Amino acid sequence: KGHITSINNLGFCYLYGIGTEKNENKAFELYSEAAKKGVVSSIYSLGYCYQCGIGTGKNEIKAFELYKEAAEKGHSDSIYNLGYCFQHGIGTERNKTKAFELYKKAAGKSNINAVNNLGKCYQHGIGIEKNEIIAFELFKKAADKGHIDSLHDLGYCYQNGIGTKKNEIKAFELYKEAAEKGYIDSKYNLGYFYQHGIGTEKKQSNYIKI
């Protein structure tokens, strides 16, 4: 069993060039080997390789099938990615209701990306009735754990009074935090806030020049 897990870990090392030269073909081969032996995280990683064309030709149908296989075994990242496939029609027909259900399931397993996407579903009414208060709460939950997209989304809620009272100072602080972590949209919004003195003193900012 340990040997099989180490095949998966070696694939990860080759994929990201950890302790060795990056080799996507080798990573794909190792994930394939471990997936055949039933390693759930390898089934997921193999799906990702097929989705993005890493070490193999891009095949979204195959990616969808592999995410489905790993999701059925309770793998939270696969449940999330399966939801993403249903939302955007990757390897399957678009189904927003299924996407919502899968995000909800993955969020229940503490998948932080799923918490954020669940918030977006409630914010925009994707596969569920629009509920801005729940959207705000979900963004806050993920932002409190440092999730970058959620920091930005929470800032947007405060800026525009979505699911909460409008608070431009809080919006500024959240955009600043996300911008410092490299989030492009937050950098743009922060630049705008500085330029117009929203939630902060008016001043020139490097964030205006992205």
Short mmCIF file of C-alpha atoms in Angstrom, two decimals:
data_model
loop_
_atom_site.label_atom_id
_atom_site.label_comp_id
_atom_site.label_asym_id
_atom_site.label_seq_id
_atom_site.Cartn_x
_atom_site.Cartn_y
_atom_site.Cartn_z
CA LYS A 1 0.00 0.00 0.00
CA GLY A 2 2.82 2.40 0.93
CA HIS A 3 4.51 1.60 -2.38
CA ILE A 4 1.36 2.57 -4.32
CA THR A 5 1.08 5.86 -2.41
CA SER A 6 4.73 6.63 -3.16
CA ILE A 7 4.03 6.17 -6.91
CA ASN A 8 1.37 8.89 -6.56
CA ASN A 9 3.73 11.14 -4.58
CA LEU A 10 6.45 10.67 -7.18
CA GLY A 11 3.97 11.74 -9.86
CA PHE A 12 3.32 14.91 -7.85
CA CYS A 13 7.08 15.59 -7.67
CA TYR A 14 7.47 15.20 -11.44
CA LEU A 15 4.40 17.36 -12.13
CA TYR A 16 5.67 20.31 -10.07
CA GLY A 17 9.44 19.74 -10.31
CA ILE A 18 9.94 19.03 -6.60
CA GLY A 19 13.39 17.56 -5.96
CA THR A 20 13.67 16.63 -9.63
CA GLU A 21 13.27 18.17 -13.06
CA LYS A 22 9.68 18.82 -14.06
CA ASN A 23 8.44 16.05 -16.36
CA GLU A 24 4.73 16.11 -17.19
CA ASN A 25 4.84 12.89 -19.25
CA LYS A 26 6.41 11.01 -16.35
CA ALA A 27 3.85 12.51 -13.93
CA PHE A 28 1.01 11.34 -16.18
CA GLU A 29 2.49 7.81 -16.39
CA LEU A 30 2.85 7.55 -12.60
CA TYR A 31 -0.65 8.88 -11.92
CA SER A 32 -2.01 6.35 -14.46
CA GLU A 33 -0.17 3.51 -12.71
CA ALA A 34 -1.39 4.51 -9.23
CA ALA A 35 -4.95 5.20 -10.49
CA LYS A 36 -5.15 1.66 -11.93
CA LYS A 37 -4.27 0.41 -8.45
CA GLY A 38 -7.17 2.42 -7.00
CA VAL A 39 -5.36 5.40 -5.41
CA VAL A 40 -8.18 7.96 -5.23
CA SER A 41 -5.96 11.07 -5.28
CA SER A 42 -4.25 9.67 -8.41
CA ILE A 43 -7.62 9.15 -10.12
CA TYR A 44 -8.30 12.85 -9.38
CA SER A 45 -4.83 13.95 -10.58
CA LEU A 46 -5.20 11.88 -13.75
CA GLY A 47 -8.51 13.65 -14.38
CA TYR A 48 -6.74 16.98 -13.97
CA CYS A 49 -4.06 15.87 -16.48
CA TYR A 50 -6.75 15.02 -19.02
CA GLN A 51 -8.65 18.26 -18.36
CA CYS A 52 -5.59 20.45 -18.90
CA GLY A 53 -3.62 18.30 -21.36
CA ILE A 54 -0.73 17.62 -18.97
CA GLY A 55 1.51 14.82 -20.25
CA THR A 56 -1.29 13.67 -22.56
CA GLY A 57 -3.78 15.00 -25.08
CA LYS A 58 -6.58 17.09 -23.64
CA ASN A 59 -9.70 14.96 -23.11
CA GLU A 60 -12.49 16.63 -21.13
CA ILE A 61 -14.83 13.61 -21.31
CA LYS A 62 -12.14 11.39 -19.78
CA ALA A 63 -11.44 14.08 -17.14
CA PHE A 64 -15.13 14.21 -16.23
CA GLU A 65 -15.31 10.39 -15.93
CA LEU A 66 -12.25 10.27 -13.65
CA TYR A 67 -13.54 13.09 -11.41
CA LYS A 68 -16.85 11.20 -11.20
CA GLU A 69 -15.05 7.98 -10.22
CA ALA A 70 -13.03 9.70 -7.48
CA ALA A 71 -16.05 11.78 -6.34
CA GLU A 72 -18.03 8.58 -5.80
CA LYS A 73 -15.25 7.50 -3.43
CA GLY A 74 -15.76 10.72 -1.42
CA HIS A 75 -12.72 12.69 -2.69
CA SER A 76 -13.62 16.33 -1.93
CA ASP A 77 -11.49 17.99 -4.68
CA SER A 78 -13.07 15.62 -7.21
CA ILE A 79 -16.57 16.45 -5.96
CA TYR A 80 -15.69 20.14 -6.39
CA ASN A 81 -14.19 19.65 -9.88
CA LEU A 82 -17.18 17.56 -10.92
CA GLY A 83 -19.41 20.47 -9.87
CA TYR A 84 -17.21 22.82 -11.91
CA CYS A 85 -17.57 20.51 -14.94
CA PHE A 86 -21.36 20.56 -14.62
CA GLN A 87 -21.41 24.35 -14.19
CA HIS A 88 -19.27 25.04 -17.26
CA GLY A 89 -20.15 22.05 -19.46
CA ILE A 90 -16.71 20.41 -19.34
CA GLY A 91 -16.89 16.83 -20.60
CA THR A 92 -20.62 16.76 -19.92
CA GLU A 93 -23.79 18.77 -20.53
CA ARG A 94 -24.11 21.94 -18.48
CA ASN A 95 -26.29 21.38 -15.40
CA LYS A 96 -26.33 24.23 -12.90
CA THR A 97 -28.51 22.39 -10.37
CA LYS A 98 -26.06 19.47 -10.24
CA ALA A 99 -23.17 21.93 -9.99
CA PHE A 100 -24.81 23.57 -6.96
CA GLU A 101 -25.49 20.21 -5.29
CA LEU A 102 -21.88 19.08 -5.76
CA TYR A 103 -20.44 22.37 -4.48
CA LYS A 104 -22.68 22.00 -1.44
CA LYS A 105 -21.47 18.43 -0.88
CA ALA A 106 -17.78 19.41 -1.24
CA ALA A 107 -18.29 22.46 1.01
CA GLY A 108 -19.71 20.08 3.61
CA LYS A 109 -16.34 18.30 3.47
CA SER A 110 -14.61 21.65 4.18
CA ASN A 111 -13.44 22.18 0.60
CA ILE A 112 -12.62 25.89 0.64
CA ASN A 113 -12.96 26.40 -3.14
CA ALA A 114 -16.41 24.80 -2.97
CA VAL A 115 -17.44 27.17 -0.15
CA ASN A 116 -16.50 30.10 -2.40
CA ASN A 117 -18.30 28.71 -5.47
CA LEU A 118 -21.35 27.91 -3.35
CA GLY A 119 -21.34 31.56 -2.33
CA LYS A 120 -21.25 32.58 -6.01
CA CYS A 121 -24.19 30.25 -6.72
CA TYR A 122 -26.25 31.99 -4.02
CA GLN A 123 -25.04 35.44 -5.14
CA HIS A 124 -26.04 34.96 -8.79
CA GLY A 125 -28.81 32.35 -8.48
CA ILE A 126 -26.88 29.49 -10.14
CA GLY A 127 -28.77 26.23 -9.63
CA ILE A 128 -30.49 27.68 -6.57
CA GLU A 129 -32.68 30.67 -5.72
CA LYS A 130 -30.62 33.83 -5.26
CA ASN A 131 -29.85 34.59 -1.59
CA GLU A 132 -27.33 37.36 -1.00
CA ILE A 133 -27.28 36.93 2.79
CA ILE A 134 -26.18 33.29 2.49
CA ALA A 135 -23.67 34.30 -0.23
CA PHE A 136 -22.14 36.88 2.12
CA GLU A 137 -21.93 34.35 4.98
CA LEU A 138 -20.18 31.80 2.75
CA PHE A 139 -17.68 34.33 1.42
CA LYS A 140 -16.95 35.38 5.01
CA LYS A 141 -16.46 31.77 6.10
CA ALA A 142 -13.89 31.15 3.34
CA ALA A 143 -12.25 34.59 3.67
CA ASP A 144 -11.70 33.99 7.40
CA LYS A 145 -9.56 31.02 6.33
CA GLY A 146 -7.52 33.25 3.99
CA HIS A 147 -9.11 32.13 0.70
CA ILE A 148 -8.02 34.82 -1.79
CA ASP A 149 -11.06 34.78 -4.12
CA SER A 150 -13.32 35.01 -1.06
CA LEU A 151 -11.43 37.99 0.36
CA HIS A 152 -12.14 39.78 -2.92
CA ASP A 153 -15.77 38.60 -3.07
CA LEU A 154 -16.36 39.68 0.53
CA GLY A 155 -14.86 43.07 -0.28
CA TYR A 156 -17.23 43.34 -3.23
CA CYS A 157 -20.18 42.53 -0.93
CA TYR A 158 -19.15 45.29 1.48
CA GLN A 159 -18.55 47.75 -1.37
CA ASN A 160 -21.97 47.18 -2.90
CA GLY A 161 -24.07 46.21 0.14
CA ILE A 162 -24.64 42.63 -1.00
CA GLY A 163 -26.05 40.53 1.86
CA THR A 164 -24.73 43.08 4.36
CA LYS A 165 -24.60 46.81 5.06
CA LYS A 166 -22.41 48.81 2.71
CA ASN A 167 -19.01 49.41 4.35
CA GLU A 168 -16.37 50.94 2.09
CA ILE A 169 -13.65 50.87 4.79
CA LYS A 170 -14.06 47.09 5.19
CA ALA A 171 -14.20 46.70 1.40
CA PHE A 172 -10.91 48.62 1.11
CA GLU A 173 -9.24 46.47 3.80
CA LEU A 174 -10.32 43.22 2.12
CA TYR A 175 -9.26 44.35 -1.36
CA LYS A 176 -5.90 45.37 0.14
CA GLU A 177 -5.43 41.96 1.75
CA ALA A 178 -6.33 40.11 -1.48
CA ALA A 179 -4.19 42.48 -3.59
CA GLU A 180 -1.19 41.84 -1.35
CA LYS A 181 -1.70 38.11 -2.04
CA GLY A 182 -1.58 38.87 -5.78
CA TYR A 183 -5.29 38.89 -6.72
CA ILE A 184 -5.52 40.98 -9.92
CA ASP A 185 -9.15 42.20 -9.62
CA SER A 186 -8.46 43.36 -6.06
CA LYS A 187 -5.39 45.27 -7.25
CA TYR A 188 -7.55 47.06 -9.79
CA ASN A 189 -10.30 47.83 -7.24
CA LEU A 190 -7.74 48.98 -4.69
CA GLY A 191 -6.24 51.36 -7.23
CA TYR A 192 -9.72 52.73 -7.92
CA PHE A 193 -10.36 53.19 -4.18
CA TYR A 194 -7.08 55.08 -3.73
CA GLN A 195 -7.72 57.22 -6.81
CA HIS A 196 -11.17 58.29 -5.62
CA GLY A 197 -10.58 58.22 -1.86
CA ILE A 198 -13.10 55.43 -1.21
CA GLY A 199 -12.67 53.80 2.20
CA THR A 200 -9.26 55.43 2.49
CA GLU A 201 -7.46 58.72 1.91
CA LYS A 202 -7.17 59.78 -1.70
CA LYS A 203 -3.66 59.15 -3.04
CA GLN A 204 -1.75 57.84 -6.01
CA SER A 205 -1.13 54.12 -5.87
CA ASN A 206 1.02 51.61 -7.68
CA TYR A 207 -2.02 49.35 -7.81
CA ILE A 208 -3.53 51.56 -10.52
CA LYS A 209 -0.74 50.42 -12.85
CA ILE A 210 -1.22 46.67 -13.16
#
